[in-house]
mmCIF file with all atom_site columns, C-alpha atoms and ligand atoms in Angstrom:
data_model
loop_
_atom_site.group_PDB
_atom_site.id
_atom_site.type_symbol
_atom_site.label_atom_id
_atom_site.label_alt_id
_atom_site.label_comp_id
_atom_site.label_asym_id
_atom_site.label_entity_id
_atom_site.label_seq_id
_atom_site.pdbx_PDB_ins_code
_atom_site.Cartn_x
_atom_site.Cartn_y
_atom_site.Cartn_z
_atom_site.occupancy
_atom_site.B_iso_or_equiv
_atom_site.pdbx_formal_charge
_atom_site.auth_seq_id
_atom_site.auth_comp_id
_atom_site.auth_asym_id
_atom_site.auth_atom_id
_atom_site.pdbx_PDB_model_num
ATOM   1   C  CA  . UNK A 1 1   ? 114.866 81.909  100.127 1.00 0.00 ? 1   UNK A CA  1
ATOM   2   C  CA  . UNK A 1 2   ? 115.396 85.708  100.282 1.00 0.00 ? 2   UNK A CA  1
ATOM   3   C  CA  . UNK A 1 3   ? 113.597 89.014  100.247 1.00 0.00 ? 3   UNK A CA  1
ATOM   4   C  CA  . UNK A 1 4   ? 114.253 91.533  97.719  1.00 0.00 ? 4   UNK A CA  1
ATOM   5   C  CA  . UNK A 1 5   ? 113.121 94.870  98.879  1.00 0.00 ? 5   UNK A CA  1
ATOM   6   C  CA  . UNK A 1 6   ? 112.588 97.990  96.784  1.00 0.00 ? 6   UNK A CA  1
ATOM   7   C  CA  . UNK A 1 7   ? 112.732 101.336 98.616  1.00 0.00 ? 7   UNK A CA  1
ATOM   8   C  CA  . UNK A 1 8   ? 111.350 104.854 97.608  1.00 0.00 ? 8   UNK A CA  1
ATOM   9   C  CA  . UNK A 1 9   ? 108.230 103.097 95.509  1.00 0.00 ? 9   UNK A CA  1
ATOM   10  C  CA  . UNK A 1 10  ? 105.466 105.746 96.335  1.00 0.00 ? 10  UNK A CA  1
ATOM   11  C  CA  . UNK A 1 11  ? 106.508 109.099 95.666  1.00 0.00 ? 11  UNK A CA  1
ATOM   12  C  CA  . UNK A 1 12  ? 104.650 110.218 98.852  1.00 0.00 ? 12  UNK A CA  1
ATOM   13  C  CA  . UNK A 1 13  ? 106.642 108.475 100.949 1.00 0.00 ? 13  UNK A CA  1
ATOM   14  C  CA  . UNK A 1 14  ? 110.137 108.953 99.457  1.00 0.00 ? 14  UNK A CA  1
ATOM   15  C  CA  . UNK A 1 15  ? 108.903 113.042 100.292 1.00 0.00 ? 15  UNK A CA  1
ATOM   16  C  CA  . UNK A 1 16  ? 108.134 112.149 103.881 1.00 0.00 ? 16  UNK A CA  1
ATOM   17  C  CA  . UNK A 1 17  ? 111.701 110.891 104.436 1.00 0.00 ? 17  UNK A CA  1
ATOM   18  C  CA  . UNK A 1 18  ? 113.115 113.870 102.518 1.00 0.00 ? 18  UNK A CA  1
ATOM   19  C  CA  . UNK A 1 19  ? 114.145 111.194 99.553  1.00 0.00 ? 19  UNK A CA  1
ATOM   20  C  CA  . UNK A 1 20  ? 114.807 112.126 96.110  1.00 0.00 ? 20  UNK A CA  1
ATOM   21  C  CA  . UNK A 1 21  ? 112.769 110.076 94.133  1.00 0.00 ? 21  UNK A CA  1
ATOM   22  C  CA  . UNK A 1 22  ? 115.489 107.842 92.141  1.00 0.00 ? 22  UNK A CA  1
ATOM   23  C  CA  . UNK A 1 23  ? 115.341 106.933 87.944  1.00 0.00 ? 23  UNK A CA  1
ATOM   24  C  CA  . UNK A 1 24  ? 116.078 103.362 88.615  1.00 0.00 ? 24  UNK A CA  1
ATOM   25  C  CA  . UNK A 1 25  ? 114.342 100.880 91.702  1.00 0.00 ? 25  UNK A CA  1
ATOM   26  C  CA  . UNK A 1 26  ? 116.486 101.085 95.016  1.00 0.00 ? 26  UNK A CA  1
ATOM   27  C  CA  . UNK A 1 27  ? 117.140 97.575  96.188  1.00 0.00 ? 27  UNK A CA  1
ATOM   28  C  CA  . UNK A 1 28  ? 117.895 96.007  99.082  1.00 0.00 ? 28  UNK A CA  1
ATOM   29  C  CA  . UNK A 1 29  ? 117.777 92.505  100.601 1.00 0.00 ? 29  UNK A CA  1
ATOM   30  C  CA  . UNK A 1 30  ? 116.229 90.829  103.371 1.00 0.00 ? 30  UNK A CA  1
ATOM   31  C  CA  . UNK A 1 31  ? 117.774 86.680  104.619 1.00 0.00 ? 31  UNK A CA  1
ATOM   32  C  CA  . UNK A 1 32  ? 115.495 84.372  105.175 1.00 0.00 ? 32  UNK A CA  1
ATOM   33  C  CA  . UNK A 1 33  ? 116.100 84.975  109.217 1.00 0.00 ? 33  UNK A CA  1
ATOM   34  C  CA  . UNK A 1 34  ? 114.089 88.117  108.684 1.00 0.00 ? 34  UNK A CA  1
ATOM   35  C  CA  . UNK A 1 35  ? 110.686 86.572  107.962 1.00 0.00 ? 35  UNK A CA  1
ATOM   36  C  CA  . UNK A 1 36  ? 107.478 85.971  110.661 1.00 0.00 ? 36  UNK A CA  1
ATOM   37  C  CA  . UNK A 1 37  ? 104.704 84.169  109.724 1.00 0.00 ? 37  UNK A CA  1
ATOM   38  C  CA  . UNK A 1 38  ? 101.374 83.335  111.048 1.00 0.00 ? 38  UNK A CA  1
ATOM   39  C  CA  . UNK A 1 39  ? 100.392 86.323  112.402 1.00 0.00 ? 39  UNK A CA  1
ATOM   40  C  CA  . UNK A 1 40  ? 102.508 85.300  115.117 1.00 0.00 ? 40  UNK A CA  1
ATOM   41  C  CA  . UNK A 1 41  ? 103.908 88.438  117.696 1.00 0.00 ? 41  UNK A CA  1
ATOM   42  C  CA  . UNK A 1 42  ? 106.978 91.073  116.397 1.00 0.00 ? 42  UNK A CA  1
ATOM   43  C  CA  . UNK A 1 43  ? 109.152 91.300  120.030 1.00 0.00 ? 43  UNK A CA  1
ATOM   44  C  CA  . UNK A 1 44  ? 110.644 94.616  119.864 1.00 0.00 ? 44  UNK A CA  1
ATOM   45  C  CA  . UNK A 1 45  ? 114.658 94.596  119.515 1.00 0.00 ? 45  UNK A CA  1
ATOM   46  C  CA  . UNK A 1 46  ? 116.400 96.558  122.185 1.00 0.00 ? 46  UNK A CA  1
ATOM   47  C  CA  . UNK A 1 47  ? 119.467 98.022  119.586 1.00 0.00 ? 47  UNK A CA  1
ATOM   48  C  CA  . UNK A 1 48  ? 116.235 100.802 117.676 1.00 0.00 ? 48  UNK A CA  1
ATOM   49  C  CA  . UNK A 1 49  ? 114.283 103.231 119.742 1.00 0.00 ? 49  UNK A CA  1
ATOM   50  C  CA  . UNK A 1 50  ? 112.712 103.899 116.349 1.00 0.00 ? 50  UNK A CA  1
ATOM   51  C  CA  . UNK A 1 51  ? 111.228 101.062 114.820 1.00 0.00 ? 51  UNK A CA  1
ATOM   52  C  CA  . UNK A 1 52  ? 108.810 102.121 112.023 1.00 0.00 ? 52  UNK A CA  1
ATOM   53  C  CA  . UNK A 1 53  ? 106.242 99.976  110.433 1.00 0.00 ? 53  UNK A CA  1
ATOM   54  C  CA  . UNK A 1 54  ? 106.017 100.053 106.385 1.00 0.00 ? 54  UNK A CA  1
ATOM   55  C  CA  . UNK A 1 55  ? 103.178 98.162  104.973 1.00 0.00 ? 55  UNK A CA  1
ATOM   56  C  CA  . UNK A 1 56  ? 103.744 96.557  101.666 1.00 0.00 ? 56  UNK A CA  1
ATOM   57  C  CA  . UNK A 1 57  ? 102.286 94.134  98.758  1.00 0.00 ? 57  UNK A CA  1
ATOM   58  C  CA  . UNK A 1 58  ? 104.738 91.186  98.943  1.00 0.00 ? 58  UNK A CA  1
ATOM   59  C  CA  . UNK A 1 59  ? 104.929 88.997  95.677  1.00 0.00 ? 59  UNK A CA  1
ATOM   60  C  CA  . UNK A 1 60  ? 105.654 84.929  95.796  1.00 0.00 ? 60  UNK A CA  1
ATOM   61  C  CA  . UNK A 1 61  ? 108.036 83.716  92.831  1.00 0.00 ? 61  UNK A CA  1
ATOM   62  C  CA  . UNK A 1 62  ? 106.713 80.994  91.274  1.00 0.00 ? 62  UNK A CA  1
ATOM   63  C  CA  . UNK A 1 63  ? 109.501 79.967  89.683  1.00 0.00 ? 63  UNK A CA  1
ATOM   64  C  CA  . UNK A 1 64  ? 113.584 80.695  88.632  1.00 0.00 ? 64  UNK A CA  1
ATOM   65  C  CA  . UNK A 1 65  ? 114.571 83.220  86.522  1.00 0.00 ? 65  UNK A CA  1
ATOM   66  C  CA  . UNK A 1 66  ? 117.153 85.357  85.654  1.00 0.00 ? 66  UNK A CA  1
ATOM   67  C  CA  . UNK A 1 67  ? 117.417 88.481  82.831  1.00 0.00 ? 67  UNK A CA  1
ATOM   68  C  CA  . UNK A 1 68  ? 113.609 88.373  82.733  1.00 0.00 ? 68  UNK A CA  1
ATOM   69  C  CA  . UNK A 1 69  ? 111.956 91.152  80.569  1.00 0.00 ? 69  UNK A CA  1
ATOM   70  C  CA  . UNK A 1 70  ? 109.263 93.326  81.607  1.00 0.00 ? 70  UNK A CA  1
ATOM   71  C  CA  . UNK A 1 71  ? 106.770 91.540  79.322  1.00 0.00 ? 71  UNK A CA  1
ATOM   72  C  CA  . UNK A 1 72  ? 107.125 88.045  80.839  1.00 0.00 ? 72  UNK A CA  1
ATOM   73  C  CA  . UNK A 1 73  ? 107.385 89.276  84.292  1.00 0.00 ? 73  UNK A CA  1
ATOM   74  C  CA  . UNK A 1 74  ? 103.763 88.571  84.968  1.00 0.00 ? 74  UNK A CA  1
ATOM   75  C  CA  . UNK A 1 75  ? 104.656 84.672  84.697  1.00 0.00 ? 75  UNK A CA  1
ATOM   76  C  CA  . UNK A 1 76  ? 107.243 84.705  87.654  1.00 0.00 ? 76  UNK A CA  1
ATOM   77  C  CA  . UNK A 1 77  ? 104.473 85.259  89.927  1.00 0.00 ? 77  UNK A CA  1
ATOM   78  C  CA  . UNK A 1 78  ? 101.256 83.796  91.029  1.00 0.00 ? 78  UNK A CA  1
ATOM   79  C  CA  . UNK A 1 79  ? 100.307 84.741  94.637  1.00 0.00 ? 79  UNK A CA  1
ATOM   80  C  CA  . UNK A 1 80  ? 100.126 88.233  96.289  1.00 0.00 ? 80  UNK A CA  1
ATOM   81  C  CA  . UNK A 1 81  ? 100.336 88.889  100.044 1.00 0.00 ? 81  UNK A CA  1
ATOM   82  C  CA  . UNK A 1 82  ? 101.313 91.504  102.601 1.00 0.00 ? 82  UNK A CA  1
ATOM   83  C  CA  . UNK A 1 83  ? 104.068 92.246  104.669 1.00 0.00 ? 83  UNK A CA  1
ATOM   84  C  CA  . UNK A 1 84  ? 105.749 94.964  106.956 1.00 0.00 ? 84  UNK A CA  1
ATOM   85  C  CA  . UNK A 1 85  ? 109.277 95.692  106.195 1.00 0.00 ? 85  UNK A CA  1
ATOM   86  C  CA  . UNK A 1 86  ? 110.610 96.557  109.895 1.00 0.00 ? 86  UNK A CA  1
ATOM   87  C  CA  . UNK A 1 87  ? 112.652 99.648  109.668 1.00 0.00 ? 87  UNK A CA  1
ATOM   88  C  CA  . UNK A 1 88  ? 114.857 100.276 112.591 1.00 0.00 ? 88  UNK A CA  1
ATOM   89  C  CA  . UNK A 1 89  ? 114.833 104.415 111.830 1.00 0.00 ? 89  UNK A CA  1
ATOM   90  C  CA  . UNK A 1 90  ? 117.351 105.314 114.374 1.00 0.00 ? 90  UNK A CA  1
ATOM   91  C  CA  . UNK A 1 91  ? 119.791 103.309 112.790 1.00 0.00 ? 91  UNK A CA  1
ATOM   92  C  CA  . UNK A 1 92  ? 119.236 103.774 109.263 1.00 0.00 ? 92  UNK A CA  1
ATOM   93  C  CA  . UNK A 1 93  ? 119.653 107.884 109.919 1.00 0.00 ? 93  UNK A CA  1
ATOM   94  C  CA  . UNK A 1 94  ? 122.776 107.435 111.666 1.00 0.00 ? 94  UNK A CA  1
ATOM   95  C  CA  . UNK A 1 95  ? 124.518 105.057 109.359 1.00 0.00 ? 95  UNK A CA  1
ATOM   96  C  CA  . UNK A 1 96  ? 122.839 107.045 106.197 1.00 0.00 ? 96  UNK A CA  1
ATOM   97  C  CA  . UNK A 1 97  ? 124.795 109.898 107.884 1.00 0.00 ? 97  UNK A CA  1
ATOM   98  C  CA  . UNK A 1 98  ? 127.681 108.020 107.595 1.00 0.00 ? 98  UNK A CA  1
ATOM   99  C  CA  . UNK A 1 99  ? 127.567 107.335 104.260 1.00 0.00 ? 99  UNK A CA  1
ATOM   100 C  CA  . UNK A 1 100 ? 127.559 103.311 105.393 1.00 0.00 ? 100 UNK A CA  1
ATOM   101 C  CA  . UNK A 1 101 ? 124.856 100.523 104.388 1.00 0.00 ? 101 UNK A CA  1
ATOM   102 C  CA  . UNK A 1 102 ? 122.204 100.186 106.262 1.00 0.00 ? 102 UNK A CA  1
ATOM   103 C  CA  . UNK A 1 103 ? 121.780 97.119  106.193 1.00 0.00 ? 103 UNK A CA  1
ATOM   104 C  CA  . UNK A 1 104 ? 121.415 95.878  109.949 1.00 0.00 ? 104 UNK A CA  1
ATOM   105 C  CA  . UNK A 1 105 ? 118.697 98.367  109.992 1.00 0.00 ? 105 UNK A CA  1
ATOM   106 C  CA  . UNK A 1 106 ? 116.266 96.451  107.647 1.00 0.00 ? 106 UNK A CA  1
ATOM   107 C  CA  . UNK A 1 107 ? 117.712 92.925  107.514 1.00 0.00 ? 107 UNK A CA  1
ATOM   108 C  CA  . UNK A 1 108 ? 117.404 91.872  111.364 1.00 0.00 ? 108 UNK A CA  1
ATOM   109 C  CA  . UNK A 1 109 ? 115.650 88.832  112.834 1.00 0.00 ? 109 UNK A CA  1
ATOM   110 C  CA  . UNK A 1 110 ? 111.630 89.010  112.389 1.00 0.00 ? 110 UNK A CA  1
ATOM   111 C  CA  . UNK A 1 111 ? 111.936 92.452  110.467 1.00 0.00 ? 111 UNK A CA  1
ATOM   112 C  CA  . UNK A 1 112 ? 109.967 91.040  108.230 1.00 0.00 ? 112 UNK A CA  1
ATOM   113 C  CA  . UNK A 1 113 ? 105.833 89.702  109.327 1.00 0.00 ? 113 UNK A CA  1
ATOM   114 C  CA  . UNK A 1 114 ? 104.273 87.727  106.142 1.00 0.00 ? 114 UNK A CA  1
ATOM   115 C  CA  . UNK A 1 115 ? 100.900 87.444  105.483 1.00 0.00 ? 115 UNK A CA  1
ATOM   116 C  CA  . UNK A 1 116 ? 99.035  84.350  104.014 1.00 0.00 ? 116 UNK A CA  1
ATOM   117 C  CA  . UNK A 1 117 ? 99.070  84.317  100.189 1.00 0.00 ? 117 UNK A CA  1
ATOM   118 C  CA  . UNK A 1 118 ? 96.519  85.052  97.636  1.00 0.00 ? 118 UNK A CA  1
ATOM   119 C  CA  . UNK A 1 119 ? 96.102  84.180  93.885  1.00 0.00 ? 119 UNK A CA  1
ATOM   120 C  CA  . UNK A 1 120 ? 96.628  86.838  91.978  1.00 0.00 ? 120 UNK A CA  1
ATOM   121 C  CA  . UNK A 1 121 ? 93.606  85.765  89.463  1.00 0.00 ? 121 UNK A CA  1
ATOM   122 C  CA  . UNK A 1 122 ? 91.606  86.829  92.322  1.00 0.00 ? 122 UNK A CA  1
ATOM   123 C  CA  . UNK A 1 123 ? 92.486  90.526  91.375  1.00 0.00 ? 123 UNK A CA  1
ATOM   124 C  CA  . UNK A 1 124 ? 90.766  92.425  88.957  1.00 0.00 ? 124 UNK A CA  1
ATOM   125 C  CA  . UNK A 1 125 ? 93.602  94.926  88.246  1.00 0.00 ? 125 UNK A CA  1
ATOM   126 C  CA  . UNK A 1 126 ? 96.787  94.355  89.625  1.00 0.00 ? 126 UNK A CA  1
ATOM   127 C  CA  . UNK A 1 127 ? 97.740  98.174  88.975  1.00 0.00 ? 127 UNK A CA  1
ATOM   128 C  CA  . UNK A 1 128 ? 94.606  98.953  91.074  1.00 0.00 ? 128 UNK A CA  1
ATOM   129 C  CA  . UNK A 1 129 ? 94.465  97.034  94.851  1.00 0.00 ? 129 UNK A CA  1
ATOM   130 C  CA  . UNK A 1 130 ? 94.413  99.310  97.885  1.00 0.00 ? 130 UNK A CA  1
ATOM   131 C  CA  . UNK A 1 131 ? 95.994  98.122  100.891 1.00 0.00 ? 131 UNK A CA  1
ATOM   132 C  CA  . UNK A 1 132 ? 96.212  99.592  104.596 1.00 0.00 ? 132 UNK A CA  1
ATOM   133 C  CA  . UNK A 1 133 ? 97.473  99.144  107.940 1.00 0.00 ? 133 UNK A CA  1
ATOM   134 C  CA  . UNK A 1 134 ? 96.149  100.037 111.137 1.00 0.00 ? 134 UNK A CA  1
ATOM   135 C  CA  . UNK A 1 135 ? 97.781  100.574 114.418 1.00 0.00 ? 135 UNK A CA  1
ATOM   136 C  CA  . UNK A 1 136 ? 95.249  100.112 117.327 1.00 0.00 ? 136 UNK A CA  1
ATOM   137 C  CA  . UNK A 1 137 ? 92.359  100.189 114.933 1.00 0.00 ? 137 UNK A CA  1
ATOM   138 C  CA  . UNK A 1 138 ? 93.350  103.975 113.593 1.00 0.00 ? 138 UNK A CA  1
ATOM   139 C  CA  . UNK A 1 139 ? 94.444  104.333 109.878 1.00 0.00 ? 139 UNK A CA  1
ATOM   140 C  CA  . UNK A 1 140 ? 97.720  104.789 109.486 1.00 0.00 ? 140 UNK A CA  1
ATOM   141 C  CA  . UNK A 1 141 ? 98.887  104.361 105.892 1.00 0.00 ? 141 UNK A CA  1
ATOM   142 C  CA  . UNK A 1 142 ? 96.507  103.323 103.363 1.00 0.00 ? 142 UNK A CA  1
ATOM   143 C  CA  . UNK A 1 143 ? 98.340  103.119 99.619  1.00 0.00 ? 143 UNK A CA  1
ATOM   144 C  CA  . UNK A 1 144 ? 97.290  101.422 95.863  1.00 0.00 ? 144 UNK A CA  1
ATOM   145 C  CA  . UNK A 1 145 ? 99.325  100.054 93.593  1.00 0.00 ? 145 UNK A CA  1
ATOM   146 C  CA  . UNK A 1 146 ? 98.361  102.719 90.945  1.00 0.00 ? 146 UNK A CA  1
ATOM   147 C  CA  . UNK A 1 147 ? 100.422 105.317 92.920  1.00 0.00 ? 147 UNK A CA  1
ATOM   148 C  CA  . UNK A 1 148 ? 103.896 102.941 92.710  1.00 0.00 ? 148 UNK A CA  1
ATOM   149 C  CA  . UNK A 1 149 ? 106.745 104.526 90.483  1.00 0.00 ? 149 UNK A CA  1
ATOM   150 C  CA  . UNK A 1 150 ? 107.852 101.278 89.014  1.00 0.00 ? 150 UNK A CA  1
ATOM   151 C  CA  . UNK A 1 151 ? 104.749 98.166  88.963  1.00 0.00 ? 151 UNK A CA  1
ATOM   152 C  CA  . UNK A 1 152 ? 105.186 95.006  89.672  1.00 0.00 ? 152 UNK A CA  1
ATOM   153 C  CA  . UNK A 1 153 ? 106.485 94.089  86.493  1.00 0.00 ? 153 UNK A CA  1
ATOM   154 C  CA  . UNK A 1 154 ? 109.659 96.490  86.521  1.00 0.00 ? 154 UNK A CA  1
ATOM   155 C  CA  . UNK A 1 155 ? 110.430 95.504  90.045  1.00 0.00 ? 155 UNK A CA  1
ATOM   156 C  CA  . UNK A 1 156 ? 111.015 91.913  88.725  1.00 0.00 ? 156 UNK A CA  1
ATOM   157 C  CA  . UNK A 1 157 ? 112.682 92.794  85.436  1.00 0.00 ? 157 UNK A CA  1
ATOM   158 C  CA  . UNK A 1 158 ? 115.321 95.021  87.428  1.00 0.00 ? 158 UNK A CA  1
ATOM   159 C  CA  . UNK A 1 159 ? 115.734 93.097  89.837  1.00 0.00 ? 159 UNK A CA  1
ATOM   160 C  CA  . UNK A 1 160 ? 116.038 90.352  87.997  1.00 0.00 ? 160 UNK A CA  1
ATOM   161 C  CA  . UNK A 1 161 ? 119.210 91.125  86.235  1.00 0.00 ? 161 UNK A CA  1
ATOM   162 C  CA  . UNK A 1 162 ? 121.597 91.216  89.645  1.00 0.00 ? 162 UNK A CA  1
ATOM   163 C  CA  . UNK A 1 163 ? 119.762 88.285  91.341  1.00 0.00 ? 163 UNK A CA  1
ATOM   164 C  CA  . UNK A 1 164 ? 118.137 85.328  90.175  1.00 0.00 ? 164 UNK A CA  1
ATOM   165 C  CA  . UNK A 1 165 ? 114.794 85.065  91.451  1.00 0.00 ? 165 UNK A CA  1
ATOM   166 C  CA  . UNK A 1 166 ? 114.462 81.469  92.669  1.00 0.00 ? 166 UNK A CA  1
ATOM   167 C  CA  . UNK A 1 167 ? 110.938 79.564  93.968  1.00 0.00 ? 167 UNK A CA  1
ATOM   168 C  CA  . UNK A 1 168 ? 109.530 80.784  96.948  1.00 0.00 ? 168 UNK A CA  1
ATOM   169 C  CA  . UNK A 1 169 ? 111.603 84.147  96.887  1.00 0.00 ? 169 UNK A CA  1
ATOM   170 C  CA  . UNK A 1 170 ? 109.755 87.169  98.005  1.00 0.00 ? 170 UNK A CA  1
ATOM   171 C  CA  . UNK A 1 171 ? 109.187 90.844  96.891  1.00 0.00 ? 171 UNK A CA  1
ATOM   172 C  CA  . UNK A 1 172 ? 108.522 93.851  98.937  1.00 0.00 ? 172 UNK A CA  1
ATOM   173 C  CA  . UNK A 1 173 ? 107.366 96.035  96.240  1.00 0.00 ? 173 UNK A CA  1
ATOM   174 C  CA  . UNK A 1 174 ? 107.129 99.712  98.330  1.00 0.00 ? 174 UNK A CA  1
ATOM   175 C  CA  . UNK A 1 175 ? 105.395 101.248 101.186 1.00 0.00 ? 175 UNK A CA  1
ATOM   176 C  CA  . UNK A 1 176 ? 102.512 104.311 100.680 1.00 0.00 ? 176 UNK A CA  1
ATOM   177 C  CA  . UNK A 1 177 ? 103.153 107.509 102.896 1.00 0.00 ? 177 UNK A CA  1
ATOM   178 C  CA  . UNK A 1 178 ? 102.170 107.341 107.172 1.00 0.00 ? 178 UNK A CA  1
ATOM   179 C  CA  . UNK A 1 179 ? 105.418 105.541 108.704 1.00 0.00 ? 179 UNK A CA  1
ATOM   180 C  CA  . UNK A 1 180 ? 105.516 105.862 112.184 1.00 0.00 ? 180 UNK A CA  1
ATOM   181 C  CA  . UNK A 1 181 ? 106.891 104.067 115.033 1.00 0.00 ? 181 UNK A CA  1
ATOM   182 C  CA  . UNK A 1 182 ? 105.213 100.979 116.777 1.00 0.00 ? 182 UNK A CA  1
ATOM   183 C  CA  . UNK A 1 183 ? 105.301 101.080 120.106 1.00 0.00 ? 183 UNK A CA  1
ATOM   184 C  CA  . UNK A 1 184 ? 104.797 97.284  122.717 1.00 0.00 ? 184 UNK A CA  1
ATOM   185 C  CA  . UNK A 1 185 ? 101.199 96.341  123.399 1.00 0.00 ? 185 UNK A CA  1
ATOM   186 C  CA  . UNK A 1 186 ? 100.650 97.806  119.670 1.00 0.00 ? 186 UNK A CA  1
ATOM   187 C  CA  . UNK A 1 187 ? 98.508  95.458  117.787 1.00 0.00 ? 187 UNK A CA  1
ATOM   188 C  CA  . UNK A 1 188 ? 98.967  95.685  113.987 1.00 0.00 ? 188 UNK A CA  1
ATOM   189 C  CA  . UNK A 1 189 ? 96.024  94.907  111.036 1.00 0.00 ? 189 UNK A CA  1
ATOM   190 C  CA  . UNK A 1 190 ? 96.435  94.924  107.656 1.00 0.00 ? 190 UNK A CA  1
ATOM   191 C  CA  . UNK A 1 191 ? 94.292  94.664  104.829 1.00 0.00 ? 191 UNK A CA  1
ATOM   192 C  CA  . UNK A 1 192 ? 94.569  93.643  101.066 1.00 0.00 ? 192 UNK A CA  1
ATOM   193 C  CA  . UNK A 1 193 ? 91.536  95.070  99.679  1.00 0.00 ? 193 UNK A CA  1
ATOM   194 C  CA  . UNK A 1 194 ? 89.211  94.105  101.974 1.00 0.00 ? 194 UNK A CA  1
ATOM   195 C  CA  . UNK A 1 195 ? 90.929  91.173  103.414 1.00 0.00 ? 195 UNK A CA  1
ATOM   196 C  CA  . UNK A 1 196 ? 92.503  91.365  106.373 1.00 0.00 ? 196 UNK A CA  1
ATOM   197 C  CA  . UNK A 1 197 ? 95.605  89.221  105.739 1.00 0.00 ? 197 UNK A CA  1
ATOM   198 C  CA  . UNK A 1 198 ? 97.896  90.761  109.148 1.00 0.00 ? 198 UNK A CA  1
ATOM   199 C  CA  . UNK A 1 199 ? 96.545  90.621  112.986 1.00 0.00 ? 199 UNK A CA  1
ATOM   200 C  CA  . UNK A 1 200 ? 99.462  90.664  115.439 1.00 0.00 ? 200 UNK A CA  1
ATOM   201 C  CA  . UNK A 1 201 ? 100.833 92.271  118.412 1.00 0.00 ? 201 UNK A CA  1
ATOM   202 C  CA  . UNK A 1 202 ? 104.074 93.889  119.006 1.00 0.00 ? 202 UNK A CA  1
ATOM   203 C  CA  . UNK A 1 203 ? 105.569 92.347  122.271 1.00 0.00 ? 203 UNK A CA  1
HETATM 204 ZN ZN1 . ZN  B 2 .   ? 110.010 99.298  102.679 1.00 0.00 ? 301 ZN  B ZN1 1
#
């Protein structure tokens, strides 16, 4: 399986990181290395000084597709989660700088914590769920789906038409404004509505 990523989603953010906010979705990828389930502990990396947490809705494919238009989207997923897209900060300036990819910055082992999955039918308005994350029990960034520049829908069809979305692939769709750093002996919560879907520590 992979991740497919989409950066600059929430026009809030994309100004907090001085980030034009782009026409098309910026993509990236994460490997299958990157992912942490079950809640289970993030052990801070000793290459970033600067790791920065980005909460995020996380769609499940359901099934293969490739080309897929926006109005059949909808049927390539079934399940929404959460997940935090691990940002190593001091390394994506520095290469950004550079005018390199960034990709060791986003793509590295357990950079990417998955929650459990729920069915989307369990979601009035998919255009409308609020999701948060707190740090030590303080609100740090609290975002809804309404506020993303391309839904859930666009995400797939774009994407869609470099990569084939195959069963069990996953979709970072964007995180709201209020990165910051984690720190060890952090302990991270995050909440789908009012589900709490993420409890772990950072070690
Ligand atoms: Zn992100």
């Amino acid at each position: 399986m992979k991740i497919i990523a989409i950066g600059r989603n929430y026009a809030e953010h994309a100004k907090e990181l001085n980030n034009a906010i782009p026409e098309n979705p910026v993509l990236f990828l994460k490997p299958d290395t990157a992912v942490l389930k079950n809640n289970k502990p993030f052990y801070h990396p000793k290459f970033s000084n600067e790791i920065h947490h980005e909460i995020e809705v996380v769609l499940k494919v359901c099934k293969e597709g490739k080309f897929i238009a926006e109005k059949f989207a909808h049927k390539y997923y079934e399940e929404i989660g959460l997940g935090i897209d691990f940002t190593a900060r001091d390394l994506q300036t520095q290469l950004k700088e550079k005018g390199l990819p960034w990709e060791i910055s986003k793509a590295f082992d357990n950079s990417a914590p998955v929650s459990e999955f729920m069915a989307k039918t369990a979601f009035e308005d998919l255009n409308n769920i609020e999701f948060s994350l707190l740090v030590n029990d303080e609100l740090k960034q609290s975002g809804n789906t309404a506020d993303m520049i391309h839904n859930f829908d666009k995400i797939i069809s774009y994407a869609s038409q470099y990569f084939t979305l195959k069963k069990g692939d996953l979709i970072f769709t964007g995180t709201p404004a209020g990165v910051s750093k984690i720190n060890i002996g952090d302990k991270l919560k995050g909440y789908l509505q009012h589900t709490e879907l993420l409890n772990f520590e950072i070690k």
